[in-house]
Amino acid sequence: MTTRATRTPRRRTVVALSVILAILVAFVVRLVDIQVVKADEHVAQSLEFIAHRTSIPGERGSVVDSEGSVLAESVLVYDAQLSPQVIRLLEEDEKNPPKLPWAEASTRIAEIMGIDADELRAEVAAKLEENPDSQYLPLVKGLSTEKYIALRELKVSSYLEMKPREVRVYPNGAVAGNLLGFLDGTGAAQTGVEKMDEKCLAPTDGEESYRTGKNNVVIPGSESRVDAVDGGTVQLTVNSDLQWYMQQMIAEEAQLQGAKGGTVTVVEVGTGKIRAAAEWPTMDPNDLDASSSDTWGSKLFTRWFEPGSTFKAVTAAAIMENAGVTMTSPTVSASSHEKFDNGAVINDAFVHPTFNYTLAGALIDSSNVALSKFGTMVSPDVRHDYLQRFGVGESTIGFPDETAGVLHPAAEWDNQSLYTTTFGQHFTVTAPQVAGAYQAIANGGEKIGLSLVESCTTPDGEVITPEAPARDQIIKPETAADLTRMLENVAVQGGNADRITVPGYRVTSKTGTAQVEDGNGGYKSGVYYTSMVGFAPVDDPQYVVVVTLDEPTRVTSSAATASAFQKAMTQTMKTYRVMPSSSPMDALLPKFE
């Protein structure tokens, strides 16, 4: 039998459990109501909490030269605008007049911005007359940070707004402008180093976000921020002082010779680093409109041409290593005009009787006929292989839109090109490719890939260097030494000897004269793309210099480049304080048997 004493606790327990169960049922019912029955309604309500996201722009990295001088950088500028309505309301508030009345504020604003104060006040008055509630009057764009600070100190931010924006600045103007490239209006790199090294230079934008409720009140705890990461600093191998000189010099020389353009390339022999890559016409990335669009890139890397006689040295290397030919023997009999058994006709640039040319003499006199006869002592496949070894058909540094030139397979050489390929025709190169070929000769036969970028330094200070350029022993050291001796004889015994002398230094040289295509499958008459290449000092080669002129008209032969070559080589020796030659030249090589 259950007593009253025992029934009461049981009832209480049952009641408590019932209450708990009822509460649980209520929660379940409510949960089903929220998540199932009225799900759409609650989703709509949740959308009333507005998410705000603001991009935090990072700063694009800088480009500096080999010595650390800034060539390209990003800076903040400010675009100023006024709210005429706020100015009116402040001026009409008699109880709380502005601390700096508009009459005085406008004068000080105008002084800082460099505009006329009366005109500023007139513009504001005209806006208010047109619309008393006008809130926008643009003023000056691109204000410097110094002017921004000066304007901010006026404490008129209630009606003067200065919106920041990043702009790309090139402190040295046109110096290396064609190399650096430029950005478009959206900040996207278009060409040059800006495009080539986008991975290093480009920043990673950050983001700031938060959520607000119905009354635009920020919801506590909803804020988050991811900081931007600035771009890195690209250091080039180029020396901006040498680059400046070369640009000024080649502009003067090209115009003096009535040429369409000109280039100068300087390469360090032991490293393959490009120390100058100058050209004319050039462009200033700060002011693209001041130059024509066809200069908005680097023709030095994109303009191909037949190298002509500069590549006779490559033919010489092939026959010296594969046909037993030396600098002085055997000799070939060559006149200035000959027709070969296959019907090909080859001419020299000057009329001369039949000579028994040594290989050295063929290079000194730059005889096409003699080189044709020497060149065919080896097979076309061998000569094709040597052209490839010396860089024909391969780009140099991966510059945007860089051309690799054209090297046709040996099997496609016809009766004429069988010979013309021995003296630099029927294939094309760029000036850096010519520099790369002579770098190998100057470096004892070891070809080192050219480079333009030294490193990328990240914002946290990590220095990232590019993969080391390829190194390849393409000819024997003794072959390179003989080529160097012959090329020095070209400089001393050739027709430009007096014009290319660099006092105190033994120099090599070789000229090239290329016909220019007319766009119709033929060549222009009487105009040429001329070039000259050499290195110094002969007894300890340090730098290769290549000079080109596009269709010079005053002197149409490669002699047009002599003055520019001499100036370029002289300045390079001075810039790097290269020690003068310490040993005399060997005995002159004989040209004929």
XYZ file of C-alpha atoms in Angstrom:
593
model
C 0.000 0.000 0.000
C 1.298 3.380 -1.026
C 1.252 6.018 1.604
C 0.663 9.733 1.109
C 4.335 10.327 1.957
C 5.550 8.225 -0.951
C 2.940 9.384 -3.486
C 3.850 13.059 -3.184
C 7.538 12.774 -4.361
C 6.461 10.530 -7.220
C 3.906 13.039 -8.349
C 6.486 15.764 -8.176
C 8.871 13.700 -10.295
C 6.175 12.985 -12.876
C 5.234 16.657 -12.998
C 8.894 17.713 -13.398
C 9.461 15.203 -16.161
C 6.293 16.327 -17.868
C 7.412 19.945 -17.739
C 10.849 19.061 -19.120
C 9.276 16.966 -21.843
C 6.895 19.789 -22.713
C 9.824 22.211 -22.953
C 11.743 19.831 -25.206
C 8.695 19.367 -27.393
C 8.316 23.151 -27.604
C 11.965 23.528 -28.639
C 11.604 20.824 -31.286
C 8.433 22.390 -32.615
C 10.101 25.792 -32.695
C 13.167 24.374 -34.398
C 11.038 22.729 -37.066
C 9.127 25.978 -37.463
C 12.360 27.957 -37.949
C 14.247 25.534 -40.112
C 11.454 24.005 -42.143
C 8.098 25.771 -41.953
C 9.380 29.367 -42.021
C 12.843 28.740 -43.498
C 12.365 31.103 -46.457
C 11.126 33.891 -44.219
C 14.119 33.664 -41.892
C 16.582 33.505 -44.793
C 15.088 36.742 -46.082
C 15.480 38.300 -42.636
C 19.114 37.204 -42.470
C 19.790 39.083 -45.662
C 18.978 42.272 -43.828
C 22.414 41.913 -42.219
C 24.592 43.475 -44.917
C 28.135 42.232 -45.533
C 30.684 44.924 -46.394
C 33.964 44.088 -48.114
C 36.642 46.628 -48.926
C 39.719 45.754 -50.930
C 43.020 46.888 -49.450
C 45.355 47.505 -52.392
C 48.963 46.416 -52.098
C 51.762 48.503 -53.554
C 53.455 47.361 -56.746
C 57.146 46.636 -56.329
C 59.974 48.813 -57.614
C 62.525 48.221 -60.345
C 66.116 49.252 -59.607
C 69.333 49.151 -61.621
C 72.484 47.188 -60.820
C 73.551 49.862 -58.311
C 70.164 50.160 -56.613
C 69.010 53.360 -58.313
C 65.229 53.405 -58.708
C 64.001 53.074 -62.288
C 60.304 52.442 -61.577
C 58.215 52.792 -58.457
C 54.631 53.237 -57.307
C 53.561 56.299 -55.352
C 50.294 57.488 -53.855
C 48.705 60.581 -55.313
C 45.438 62.226 -54.381
C 42.503 63.463 -56.436
C 40.772 66.399 -54.746
C 37.078 67.280 -54.914
C 34.742 69.669 -53.091
C 31.167 69.537 -51.869
C 29.645 72.967 -52.648
C 26.531 72.054 -50.632
C 28.499 71.524 -47.422
C 30.376 74.781 -47.984
C 27.021 76.578 -48.328
C 25.545 74.982 -45.207
C 28.603 75.832 -43.110
C 28.667 79.419 -44.318
C 24.926 79.845 -43.611
C 25.180 78.477 -40.063
C 25.271 81.697 -38.020
C 25.232 79.877 -34.671
C 28.253 77.663 -35.478
C 30.274 79.416 -38.205
C 33.297 77.505 -39.568
C 36.637 78.194 -37.891
C 38.131 78.805 -41.324
C 35.696 80.850 -43.431
C 35.366 79.862 -47.073
C 36.874 83.143 -48.277
C 40.096 82.355 -46.413
C 39.960 78.579 -46.901
C 39.563 78.895 -50.668
C 42.633 81.109 -50.864
C 44.778 78.667 -48.907
C 43.437 75.659 -50.826
C 44.230 77.368 -54.114
C 47.768 78.260 -52.978
C 48.544 74.660 -52.019
C 47.045 73.211 -55.189
C 48.615 75.815 -57.431
C 45.364 77.113 -58.889
C 43.695 80.537 -59.023
C 41.676 81.330 -55.881
C 39.201 83.633 -57.651
C 38.487 80.963 -60.250
C 37.960 78.380 -57.503
C 35.429 80.577 -55.701
C 33.697 81.340 -59.005
C 33.372 77.636 -59.819
C 31.836 76.880 -56.423
C 29.415 79.800 -56.779
C 28.409 78.646 -60.270
C 27.753 75.126 -59.006
C 25.554 76.399 -56.180
C 23.653 78.704 -58.491
C 22.996 75.780 -60.794
C 22.061 73.463 -57.920
C 22.134 74.537 -54.241
C 22.452 70.862 -53.258
C 25.388 70.133 -55.522
C 27.810 67.784 -53.768
C 30.550 67.308 -56.352
C 33.108 69.639 -57.851
C 36.329 67.989 -59.080
C 39.510 69.958 -58.498
C 43.099 68.817 -59.045
C 44.151 65.239 -59.756
C 47.458 63.674 -58.819
C 48.322 65.774 -55.769
C 51.534 64.759 -54.001
C 51.671 63.452 -50.450
C 53.182 66.771 -49.329
C 50.215 68.704 -50.719
C 47.809 66.166 -49.259
C 49.291 66.750 -45.792
C 49.200 70.522 -46.204
C 45.522 70.407 -47.232
C 44.634 68.032 -44.427
C 46.105 70.461 -41.904
C 43.510 73.032 -42.973
C 40.903 70.789 -41.286
C 38.236 71.289 -43.935
C 37.628 67.599 -44.572
C 33.877 68.134 -44.155
C 33.784 69.480 -47.705
C 37.245 68.729 -49.171
C 37.817 65.080 -50.043
C 41.109 63.698 -51.332
C 40.870 60.208 -52.752
C 44.157 58.278 -52.840
C 45.264 56.409 -55.916
C 48.464 54.619 -56.887
C 50.413 55.719 -59.958
C 53.518 54.286 -61.569
C 56.440 56.673 -61.748
C 59.682 56.345 -63.696
C 62.126 58.773 -62.012
C 64.682 58.708 -64.846
C 62.117 59.281 -67.574
C 63.169 57.714 -70.856
C 66.296 56.068 -69.423
C 65.691 52.352 -70.042
C 62.094 53.248 -70.869
C 61.815 50.681 -73.663
C 63.220 48.026 -71.345
C 60.978 48.870 -68.396
C 57.696 48.953 -70.299
C 54.565 50.476 -68.790
C 51.177 49.820 -67.187
C 47.800 50.586 -68.714
C 45.053 52.609 -67.062
C 43.933 49.614 -64.990
C 47.418 48.966 -63.652
C 48.048 45.935 -65.866
C 51.582 45.498 -67.215
C 51.769 45.787 -70.988
C 55.362 45.054 -71.942
C 58.986 45.169 -70.848
C 60.298 44.274 -67.413
C 56.948 45.317 -65.940
C 55.374 42.376 -67.773
C 58.324 39.992 -67.756
C 58.671 40.151 -63.959
C 54.996 40.534 -63.081
C 55.247 37.634 -60.634
C 57.747 39.538 -58.490
C 56.363 43.045 -58.904
C 52.629 42.395 -58.542
C 51.109 42.918 -55.065
C 48.487 40.737 -53.436
C 45.508 42.829 -52.342
C 44.089 42.406 -48.858
C 40.494 42.732 -47.675
C 38.607 44.314 -44.812
C 35.100 43.037 -44.088
C 32.294 43.496 -41.537
C 28.522 43.085 -41.268
C 25.892 45.659 -40.413
C 22.298 45.414 -39.283
C 19.171 47.237 -40.382
C 20.353 50.603 -39.093
C 23.814 50.237 -40.610
C 25.223 49.437 -37.174
C 28.343 47.267 -37.288
C 27.677 43.876 -35.723
C 30.275 43.305 -32.978
C 32.693 40.490 -33.771
C 31.930 40.539 -37.482
C 35.023 42.548 -38.414
C 37.934 40.816 -40.130
C 41.007 42.053 -41.952
C 43.560 40.438 -44.237
C 46.495 42.766 -44.872
C 47.773 43.375 -48.398
C 51.171 42.061 -49.428
C 53.262 44.518 -51.434
C 55.145 43.491 -54.561
C 58.858 42.734 -54.526
C 61.780 44.752 -55.854
C 63.302 43.682 -59.159
C 66.982 44.482 -59.567
C 68.269 44.619 -63.128
C 71.787 43.989 -64.392
C 71.669 47.299 -66.279
C 73.795 50.228 -65.135
C 71.542 53.280 -65.487
C 74.451 55.735 -65.903
C 75.884 53.695 -68.783
C 72.370 53.226 -70.165
C 71.793 56.991 -70.124
C 75.017 57.667 -71.980
C 74.338 54.992 -74.603
C 70.823 56.313 -75.250
C 72.064 59.858 -75.716
C 74.937 58.725 -77.921
C 72.976 56.372 -80.198
C 70.225 58.972 -80.640
C 72.821 61.490 -81.781
C 74.658 59.038 -84.037
C 71.508 57.629 -85.609
C 70.199 61.065 -86.459
C 73.611 62.138 -87.738
C 73.586 59.158 -90.117
C 69.972 59.765 -91.144
C 68.939 56.370 -89.771
C 65.457 55.301 -88.715
C 66.802 53.979 -85.445
C 69.748 52.502 -83.601
C 70.677 50.259 -80.698
C 73.603 49.597 -78.372
C 73.996 46.386 -76.378
C 76.708 45.883 -73.758
C 77.260 42.413 -72.263
C 79.688 41.380 -69.535
C 81.876 38.593 -70.907
C 82.343 36.518 -67.753
C 78.702 36.536 -66.660
C 76.474 37.176 -69.678
C 74.846 40.071 -67.815
C 73.397 42.846 -69.965
C 74.871 46.110 -68.705
C 73.202 48.388 -71.260
C 70.408 47.869 -73.771
C 69.910 51.277 -75.357
C 67.868 52.238 -78.378
C 66.517 55.181 -80.309
C 63.748 56.185 -80.793
C 62.871 55.660 -77.174
C 59.823 56.320 -75.058
C 59.217 57.859 -71.658
C 56.834 55.596 -69.689
C 55.693 58.686 -67.766
C 54.340 60.236 -70.973
C 53.400 57.662 -73.587
C 51.534 60.228 -75.659
C 54.819 61.994 -76.370
C 55.978 59.073 -78.522
C 54.417 56.942 -81.246
C 52.970 53.573 -80.330
C 55.572 51.689 -82.366
C 58.168 52.705 -79.758
C 56.162 51.242 -76.852
C 58.349 48.183 -76.672
C 61.948 47.196 -77.231
C 63.033 46.798 -80.839
C 66.361 45.648 -79.526
C 64.719 42.324 -78.609
C 61.997 42.259 -81.255
C 63.723 43.615 -84.387
C 65.371 40.775 -86.312
C 67.832 41.183 -89.159
C 70.311 39.194 -91.209
C 73.614 39.551 -89.315
C 75.788 39.614 -92.410
C 79.541 39.550 -91.936
C 79.446 39.531 -88.116
C 78.642 35.804 -88.377
C 81.592 35.016 -90.617
C 83.358 34.296 -87.338
C 80.917 31.418 -86.748
C 81.707 29.974 -90.167
C 85.384 30.281 -89.313
C 84.853 28.357 -86.070
C 83.083 25.531 -87.916
C 85.793 25.021 -90.516
C 88.655 25.401 -88.040
C 87.256 22.626 -85.871
C 86.007 20.327 -88.633
C 88.119 20.890 -91.755
C 91.612 21.392 -90.396
C 91.718 25.041 -91.468
C 93.997 27.397 -89.550
C 94.308 31.165 -89.506
C 96.805 31.106 -92.381
C 96.327 27.841 -94.255
C 95.091 26.534 -96.540
C 94.194 29.448 -98.784
C 91.362 29.860 -101.288
C 91.467 31.677 -104.598
C 88.756 34.336 -104.672
C 87.901 37.268 -106.915
C 85.248 39.882 -106.154
C 82.631 38.218 -108.375
C 82.248 34.495 -109.001
C 79.661 32.094 -110.351
C 79.715 28.669 -108.751
C 79.112 25.317 -110.397
C 75.546 25.092 -109.029
C 74.643 28.429 -110.618
C 74.959 30.573 -107.492
C 76.501 34.010 -107.947
C 78.421 35.631 -105.074
C 79.830 39.151 -104.962
C 82.145 40.995 -102.608
C 81.372 44.508 -101.402
C 84.396 45.918 -103.247
C 86.078 45.158 -106.546
C 89.435 43.388 -106.319
C 91.593 41.015 -108.367
C 91.885 37.337 -107.573
C 93.650 36.781 -104.232
C 94.777 33.621 -102.498
C 93.054 34.454 -99.219
C 94.009 33.067 -95.851
C 91.110 32.612 -93.441
C 92.380 35.637 -91.516
C 92.517 37.639 -94.740
C 88.983 36.597 -95.697
C 87.761 37.974 -92.355
C 89.880 41.133 -92.531
C 88.685 42.006 -96.050
C 85.259 40.488 -95.309
C 85.278 38.602 -98.618
C 81.968 36.854 -99.251
C 83.475 34.829 -102.093
C 86.369 33.591 -99.957
C 84.072 32.696 -97.044
C 81.789 30.822 -99.427
C 84.711 28.667 -100.515
C 85.995 28.177 -96.976
C 82.508 27.456 -95.663
C 81.758 24.659 -98.089
C 84.757 22.716 -96.777
C 82.282 21.330 -94.233
C 78.749 20.049 -94.755
C 75.677 22.298 -94.441
C 74.612 20.235 -91.426
C 77.835 21.085 -89.607
C 77.453 24.795 -90.323
C 73.796 24.657 -89.253
C 74.874 23.013 -85.995
C 77.389 25.791 -85.305
C 74.800 28.491 -85.976
C 72.572 26.826 -83.397
C 75.447 26.536 -80.930
C 76.045 30.267 -81.209
C 72.380 31.026 -80.438
C 70.658 31.500 -83.789
C 66.992 30.526 -83.557
C 66.788 30.760 -79.744
C 65.507 33.669 -77.677
C 67.902 35.141 -75.141
C 66.118 36.281 -71.960
C 62.423 35.669 -72.602
C 61.696 39.363 -73.034
C 58.020 40.038 -73.890
C 57.457 39.510 -77.625
C 61.161 38.701 -78.099
C 61.868 37.098 -81.442
C 64.113 34.065 -81.727
C 65.016 34.811 -85.331
C 64.787 32.348 -88.183
C 67.163 29.481 -88.952
C 65.997 27.291 -91.819
C 66.906 23.592 -91.758
C 70.055 22.836 -93.768
C 68.048 20.515 -96.000
C 66.072 23.555 -97.200
C 69.106 25.614 -98.225
C 68.998 26.167 -101.990
C 71.872 26.742 -104.409
C 72.274 30.375 -103.358
C 71.717 30.021 -99.599
C 74.228 27.154 -99.523
C 76.806 29.928 -99.855
C 75.086 32.990 -98.388
C 74.717 31.254 -95.029
C 78.510 31.278 -94.792
C 78.483 35.064 -94.562
C 75.398 35.791 -92.459
C 72.483 35.744 -94.883
C 69.363 33.543 -95.162
C 68.919 33.514 -91.373
C 68.009 36.228 -88.902
C 69.082 37.288 -85.414
C 68.619 40.077 -82.887
C 71.317 42.347 -81.470
C 71.380 40.446 -78.122
C 71.922 37.193 -80.043
C 74.934 38.746 -81.786
C 76.226 39.869 -78.386
C 75.731 36.345 -77.033
C 77.695 34.819 -79.905
C 80.667 37.123 -79.338
C 80.462 36.651 -75.585
C 81.250 32.975 -76.208
C 84.283 33.819 -78.385
C 85.554 36.320 -75.807
C 84.990 33.824 -72.970
C 87.253 31.111 -74.325
C 84.473 29.321 -76.174
C 82.094 29.043 -73.203
C 78.683 30.497 -73.994
C 76.786 31.859 -71.006
C 73.100 32.666 -71.356
C 72.334 36.370 -71.256
C 70.525 37.808 -68.256
C 68.760 41.082 -67.506
C 67.397 40.418 -63.999
C 69.712 40.169 -61.012
C 67.193 39.300 -58.318
C 63.772 39.753 -56.761
C 63.657 40.948 -53.161
C 60.377 40.170 -51.416
C 58.784 42.663 -48.961
C 60.103 40.628 -46.025
C 63.674 40.901 -47.312
C 64.130 37.502 -48.936
C 66.353 37.751 -52.006
C 65.354 35.378 -54.787
C 67.789 34.982 -57.648
C 66.785 33.582 -61.029
C 68.001 30.201 -62.114
C 71.635 30.451 -63.173
C 71.994 30.936 -66.934
C 73.074 27.953 -68.995
C 76.791 27.542 -69.595
C 78.012 25.553 -72.570
C 81.474 25.070 -74.049
C 80.465 25.448 -77.689
C 83.941 25.654 -79.252
C 87.447 24.744 -78.093
C 89.386 27.366 -76.099
C 92.143 27.319 -78.726
C 89.569 27.980 -81.467
C 88.240 30.946 -79.481
C 91.796 32.239 -79.042
C 92.465 32.046 -82.803
C 89.149 33.747 -83.580
C 90.027 36.506 -81.110
C 93.390 37.043 -82.777
C 91.805 37.213 -86.228
C 89.101 39.614 -85.020
C 91.769 41.856 -83.524
C 93.451 41.872 -86.931
C 90.104 42.892 -88.436
C 90.063 45.872 -86.056
C 93.664 46.813 -86.857
C 93.885 45.998 -90.579
C 90.277 46.531 -91.630
C 88.816 49.562 -93.324
C 87.481 51.060 -90.068
C 90.744 50.735 -88.132
C 91.336 54.460 -87.631
C 87.721 55.136 -86.625
C 87.367 52.475 -83.912
C 90.652 52.830 -82.015
C 90.189 52.983 -78.253
C 93.372 54.487 -76.789
C 95.062 52.127 -74.362
C 92.955 49.084 -75.254
C 93.311 46.241 -77.735
C 89.935 45.765 -79.397
C 88.307 43.236 -81.712
C 85.650 44.129 -84.253
C 83.540 42.824 -87.093
C 80.994 44.651 -89.188
C 77.733 43.434 -90.678
C 75.597 44.787 -93.495
C 72.143 43.313 -93.981
C 69.672 43.910 -96.760
C 66.232 45.089 -95.600
C 63.077 43.346 -96.744
C 60.625 45.461 -98.703
C 57.529 43.593 -97.522
C 56.918 42.073 -100.954
C 59.350 39.195 -100.765
C 62.294 41.253 -102.006
C 64.808 43.735 -100.647
C 64.882 47.516 -100.569
C 67.343 49.081 -102.948
C 70.362 50.934 -101.575
C 69.477 50.760 -97.858
C 70.804 48.396 -95.213
C 70.632 47.402 -91.570
C 74.211 47.900 -90.420
C 75.992 46.593 -87.349
C 79.373 46.350 -85.635
C 80.380 44.047 -82.789
C 83.567 43.604 -80.798
C 85.005 43.068 -77.344
C 87.859 44.463 -75.252
C 90.472 44.279 -73.936
C 91.777 41.501 -76.191
C 94.307 40.332 -73.589
C 91.588 40.065 -70.892
C 88.110 40.331 -72.472
C 85.612 42.066 -70.208
C 82.781 43.514 -72.321
C 81.093 42.897 -75.661
C 79.574 45.875 -77.485
C 77.076 45.629 -80.362
C 75.908 48.701 -82.284
C 73.207 48.688 -84.971
C 71.726 51.341 -87.253
C 68.461 50.897 -89.106
C 68.762 52.127 -92.709
C 71.397 54.852 -92.348
C 71.357 57.180 -95.366
C 74.434 59.389 -94.917
C 76.783 56.389 -95.004
C 74.910 53.270 -96.062
C 77.608 50.696 -95.315
C 78.505 49.257 -91.926
C 81.119 52.008 -91.630
C 78.190 54.141 -90.449
C 78.399 52.358 -87.087
C 82.140 52.963 -86.541
C 81.838 56.216 -84.590
C 79.068 54.891 -82.346
C 81.006 51.668 -81.700
C 84.141 53.565 -80.724
C 82.221 55.823 -78.349
C 80.288 52.922 -76.836
C 83.392 50.820 -76.213
C 85.322 53.781 -74.801
C 82.543 54.676 -72.373
C 82.130 51.072 -71.261
C 85.840 50.849 -70.404
C 85.557 54.113 -68.441
C 82.367 53.194 -66.597
C 83.781 49.933 -65.295
C 87.334 51.238 -64.911
C 88.724 48.388 -66.957
C 92.507 48.223 -66.823
C 94.163 49.091 -70.151
C 95.811 46.340 -72.155
C 99.105 45.308 -70.589
C 100.563 43.237 -73.440
C 101.240 44.202 -77.049
C 99.412 42.763 -80.013
C 100.882 39.697 -81.686
C 102.390 40.006 -85.141
C 99.920 40.949 -87.859
C 98.379 38.008 -89.672
C 98.882 37.762 -93.438
C 95.806 38.261 -95.606
C 97.161 36.444 -98.645
C 99.486 33.591 -99.405
